[in-house]
Coordinates of C-alpha atoms in Angstrom, one line a residue:
Chain A
S129 CA 14.3 -44.9 -39.1
Q130 CA 15.7 -42.9 -42.0
Q131 CA 18.3 -44.6 -44.1
G132 CA 19.8 -41.4 -45.3
E133 CA 20.4 -38.4 -43.1
E134 CA 21.6 -35.0 -44.3
D135 CA 23.8 -32.6 -42.5
P136 CA 23.5 -29.7 -41.8
Q137 CA 19.7 -29.3 -41.6
A138 CA 20.1 -25.7 -42.8
L139 CA 22.8 -23.7 -44.5
S140 CA 22.9 -20.0 -45.3
I141 CA 25.6 -18.6 -47.6
Q142 CA 26.3 -15.6 -49.8
E143 CA 26.0 -15.8 -53.6
G144 CA 29.3 -16.9 -55.1
E145 CA 30.3 -19.0 -52.1
N146 CA 30.5 -22.8 -52.2
A147 CA 27.9 -25.0 -50.4
T148 CA 28.6 -28.4 -49.0
M149 CA 26.0 -30.8 -47.6
N150 CA 26.5 -34.3 -46.4
C151 CA 24.5 -37.5 -46.3
S152 CA 25.1 -40.5 -44.1
Y153 CA 23.4 -43.8 -44.5
K154 CA 23.2 -47.1 -42.6
T155 CA 23.2 -50.1 -44.9
S156 CA 25.1 -51.1 -48.0
I157 CA 23.8 -49.5 -51.1
N158 CA 24.1 -50.0 -54.9
N159 CA 23.8 -46.3 -55.6
L160 CA 22.9 -43.0 -54.1
Q161 CA 21.0 -40.1 -55.6
W162 CA 20.7 -36.4 -54.9
Y163 CA 17.5 -34.4 -55.5
R164 CA 16.6 -30.7 -55.2
Q165 CA 13.2 -29.4 -54.1
N166 CA 12.2 -25.8 -54.6
S167 CA 9.6 -24.5 -52.2
G168 CA 6.2 -25.9 -52.9
R169 CA 7.4 -28.0 -55.8
G170 CA 8.2 -31.7 -56.6
L171 CA 11.7 -33.1 -56.4
V172 CA 14.1 -32.8 -59.3
H173 CA 16.8 -35.3 -59.8
L174 CA 20.4 -33.9 -59.7
I175 CA 22.8 -36.8 -59.9
L176 CA 23.2 -40.5 -59.3
I177 CA 26.4 -42.0 -58.1
R178 CA 27.0 -45.8 -58.1
S179 CA 28.7 -47.7 -55.3
N180 CA 31.8 -48.3 -57.5
E181 CA 32.2 -44.6 -58.1
R182 CA 34.0 -42.2 -55.8
E183 CA 33.3 -38.9 -57.4
K184 CA 31.0 -37.5 -60.1
H185 CA 30.5 -34.0 -61.6
S186 CA 27.6 -32.3 -63.3
G187 CA 28.1 -28.7 -64.1
R188 CA 28.6 -26.8 -60.8
L189 CA 27.7 -30.0 -58.8
R190 CA 30.3 -32.4 -57.4
V191 CA 29.2 -35.5 -55.5
T192 CA 31.5 -37.8 -53.6
L193 CA 30.8 -41.2 -52.2
D194 CA 32.7 -43.0 -49.4
T195 CA 31.2 -46.4 -49.0
S196 CA 33.6 -47.3 -46.2
K197 CA 32.2 -44.4 -44.1
K198 CA 28.7 -44.8 -45.6
S199 CA 28.6 -41.1 -46.5
S200 CA 28.2 -38.9 -49.5
S201 CA 28.7 -35.2 -50.0
L202 CA 27.2 -32.7 -52.5
L203 CA 29.2 -29.6 -53.3
I204 CA 27.6 -26.7 -55.2
T205 CA 30.3 -24.3 -56.4
A206 CA 29.8 -20.6 -57.1
S207 CA 26.3 -20.6 -55.7
R208 CA 23.5 -18.5 -57.1
A209 CA 20.3 -17.2 -55.5
A210 CA 18.5 -19.7 -57.7
D211 CA 20.2 -22.6 -55.9
T212 CA 18.0 -21.7 -52.8
A213 CA 16.1 -25.0 -52.2
S214 CA 16.1 -28.1 -50.1
Y215 CA 18.4 -30.9 -51.1
F216 CA 17.8 -34.6 -50.4
C217 CA 19.8 -37.7 -50.7
A218 CA 18.1 -41.0 -51.5
T219 CA 19.3 -44.5 -51.2
D220 CA 17.7 -47.7 -52.4
I221 CA 17.0 -50.8 -50.3
A222 CA 15.6 -53.7 -52.2
G223 CA 14.1 -51.5 -54.8
K224 CA 12.5 -49.1 -52.3
S225 CA 13.8 -45.5 -52.2
T226 CA 14.5 -43.9 -48.9
F227 CA 15.0 -40.2 -48.5
G228 CA 16.6 -38.2 -45.8
D229 CA 15.0 -35.1 -44.2
G230 CA 17.1 -32.8 -46.3
T231 CA 19.3 -29.7 -46.1
T232 CA 17.7 -26.4 -46.7
L233 CA 20.1 -24.1 -48.5
T234 CA 19.6 -20.3 -48.6
V235 CA 21.8 -18.3 -51.0
K236 CA 21.7 -14.6 -50.3
P237 CA 22.2 -12.3 -53.2
Chain B
N133 CA 5.5 -35.0 -72.8
A134 CA 3.5 -33.9 -69.8
G135 CA 5.7 -36.0 -67.5
V136 CA 4.0 -36.9 -64.2
T137 CA 0.7 -35.3 -63.5
Q138 CA -1.3 -35.3 -60.3
T139 CA -4.8 -34.2 -59.5
P140 CA -6.1 -32.5 -57.5
K141 CA -3.5 -29.9 -56.5
F142 CA -5.3 -29.1 -53.2
Q143 CA -7.9 -31.0 -51.3
V144 CA -9.7 -30.5 -47.9
L145 CA -11.4 -33.5 -46.4
K146 CA -13.3 -34.2 -43.2
T147 CA -12.3 -37.0 -41.0
G148 CA -13.8 -40.3 -42.2
Q149 CA -14.2 -39.2 -45.8
S150 CA -12.6 -41.2 -48.6
M151 CA -11.0 -39.9 -51.8
T152 CA -8.7 -40.9 -54.6
L153 CA -5.6 -39.0 -55.6
Q154 CA -4.8 -39.4 -59.3
C155 CA -1.4 -39.9 -60.9
A156 CA -0.6 -40.4 -64.5
Q157 CA 2.7 -40.5 -66.5
D158 CA 3.2 -40.5 -70.2
M159 CA 6.8 -41.8 -70.3
N160 CA 6.0 -45.5 -70.4
H161 CA 7.7 -46.0 -67.1
E162 CA 7.2 -49.4 -65.4
Y163 CA 8.0 -48.2 -61.9
M164 CA 5.7 -45.8 -60.1
S165 CA 5.5 -44.8 -56.4
W166 CA 3.6 -42.7 -53.9
Y167 CA 5.3 -40.6 -51.2
R168 CA 4.1 -38.4 -48.5
Q169 CA 6.0 -35.4 -47.2
D170 CA 5.3 -33.9 -43.8
P171 CA 6.5 -30.4 -43.0
G172 CA 10.3 -30.1 -42.7
M173 CA 10.8 -33.8 -43.5
G174 CA 11.8 -36.0 -46.3
L175 CA 9.6 -38.2 -48.4
R176 CA 8.3 -41.5 -47.0
L177 CA 7.3 -44.2 -49.4
I178 CA 3.6 -45.3 -49.1
H179 CA 3.1 -47.8 -52.0
Y180 CA 4.9 -48.6 -55.2
S181 CA 4.4 -50.6 -58.3
V182 CA 6.9 -52.3 -60.6
G183 CA 4.4 -52.7 -63.4
A184 CA 0.7 -53.1 -64.3
G185 CA -1.0 -55.4 -61.9
I186 CA 1.9 -55.4 -59.4
T187 CA 1.9 -53.3 -56.3
D188 CA 3.7 -53.5 -52.9
Q189 CA 3.8 -51.7 -49.6
G190 CA 6.3 -49.1 -48.7
E191 CA 7.3 -47.6 -45.3
V192 CA 3.9 -46.1 -44.4
P193 CA 1.1 -48.0 -46.2
N194 CA -1.6 -48.1 -43.5
G195 CA -4.8 -46.2 -44.5
Y196 CA -3.9 -46.2 -48.2
N197 CA -4.8 -48.5 -51.1
V198 CA -3.4 -48.5 -54.6
S199 CA -4.0 -50.4 -57.8
R200 CA -2.2 -50.4 -61.2
S201 CA -4.5 -51.4 -64.0
T202 CA -2.5 -49.6 -66.7
T203 CA 1.1 -48.6 -67.2
E204 CA 0.1 -44.9 -67.2
D205 CA -2.1 -44.6 -64.1
F206 CA -1.4 -45.2 -60.4
P207 CA -4.2 -43.9 -58.2
L208 CA -3.9 -43.6 -54.4
R209 CA -7.0 -44.2 -52.3
L210 CA -7.5 -42.9 -48.8
L211 CA -10.1 -45.2 -47.3
S212 CA -11.2 -43.2 -44.2
A213 CA -9.3 -39.9 -43.9
A214 CA -7.7 -39.0 -40.6
P215 CA -5.9 -35.8 -39.5
S216 CA -2.6 -37.7 -39.4
Q217 CA -2.9 -38.0 -43.2
T218 CA -2.6 -34.2 -43.6
S219 CA 0.4 -34.0 -45.8
V220 CA 1.7 -33.3 -49.3
Y221 CA 1.5 -36.3 -51.5
F222 CA 3.9 -36.9 -54.4
C223 CA 3.7 -39.4 -57.2
A224 CA 6.9 -40.4 -59.0
S225 CA 7.8 -42.7 -62.0
S226 CA 11.0 -44.2 -63.2
Y227 CA 12.0 -46.6 -66.0
S228 CA 13.6 -48.9 -63.4
I229 CA 13.1 -49.8 -59.8
G230 CA 13.5 -47.0 -57.2
G231 CA 17.2 -46.6 -56.8
E232 CA 18.5 -47.6 -60.2
A233 CA 17.3 -44.7 -62.2
E234 CA 16.2 -41.1 -61.6
Q235 CA 12.6 -40.7 -60.5
F236 CA 10.4 -38.1 -62.1
F237 CA 8.1 -36.4 -59.6
G238 CA 4.7 -34.8 -60.1
P239 CA 3.9 -31.4 -58.6
G240 CA 2.2 -32.8 -55.5
T241 CA -1.3 -32.8 -53.9
R242 CA -1.7 -30.8 -50.7
L243 CA -4.2 -32.6 -48.5
T244 CA -5.7 -31.3 -45.3
V245 CA -7.9 -33.5 -43.2
L246 CA -10.0 -31.7 -40.6

């Protein structure tokens, strides 16, 4: 079974709006990562947050981590059409990365 | 730096055929891994390696073999292709084990098994 599960499966917003996607996981983790995948391409790393961190920012991205609830969220502010992609969270169990099924974000111009 | 390269980009096989998917990285990363991605799903780990000469199984290893004779190369072999192996295959590398550092992904190989 998947360690990380993203919610929602799909999200459609207008350009300029904020997009929030969530990731839940089942076991204790050392860190959690978010990746983006444009259609037909490989994954690109966005941000890594460690278990002792609660929030992390990178440009228009804000990631939170709540280890008590075993959940993380990715917020993309002031979205752009170029943000249209699938977003995945990944967790690590004994050195093996496990990915969720992703959230597909569509940003309409 | 070319990063992570994969060949071929597309491949069509008949059931029972064998083939090797190539993966190479020029970042001197110790950790390399192979994933498959089925439509609408996330990546599932097939095999990984923490250094030359060391490989281990991931979540879905059956039907696949790997070897790591050099730091740069990590080929994935399909022994006897089956339609269930139709998927997109991604190779990734990292300077540390899977979750401790970002992984760099190749562009993928789209495999169809008829």
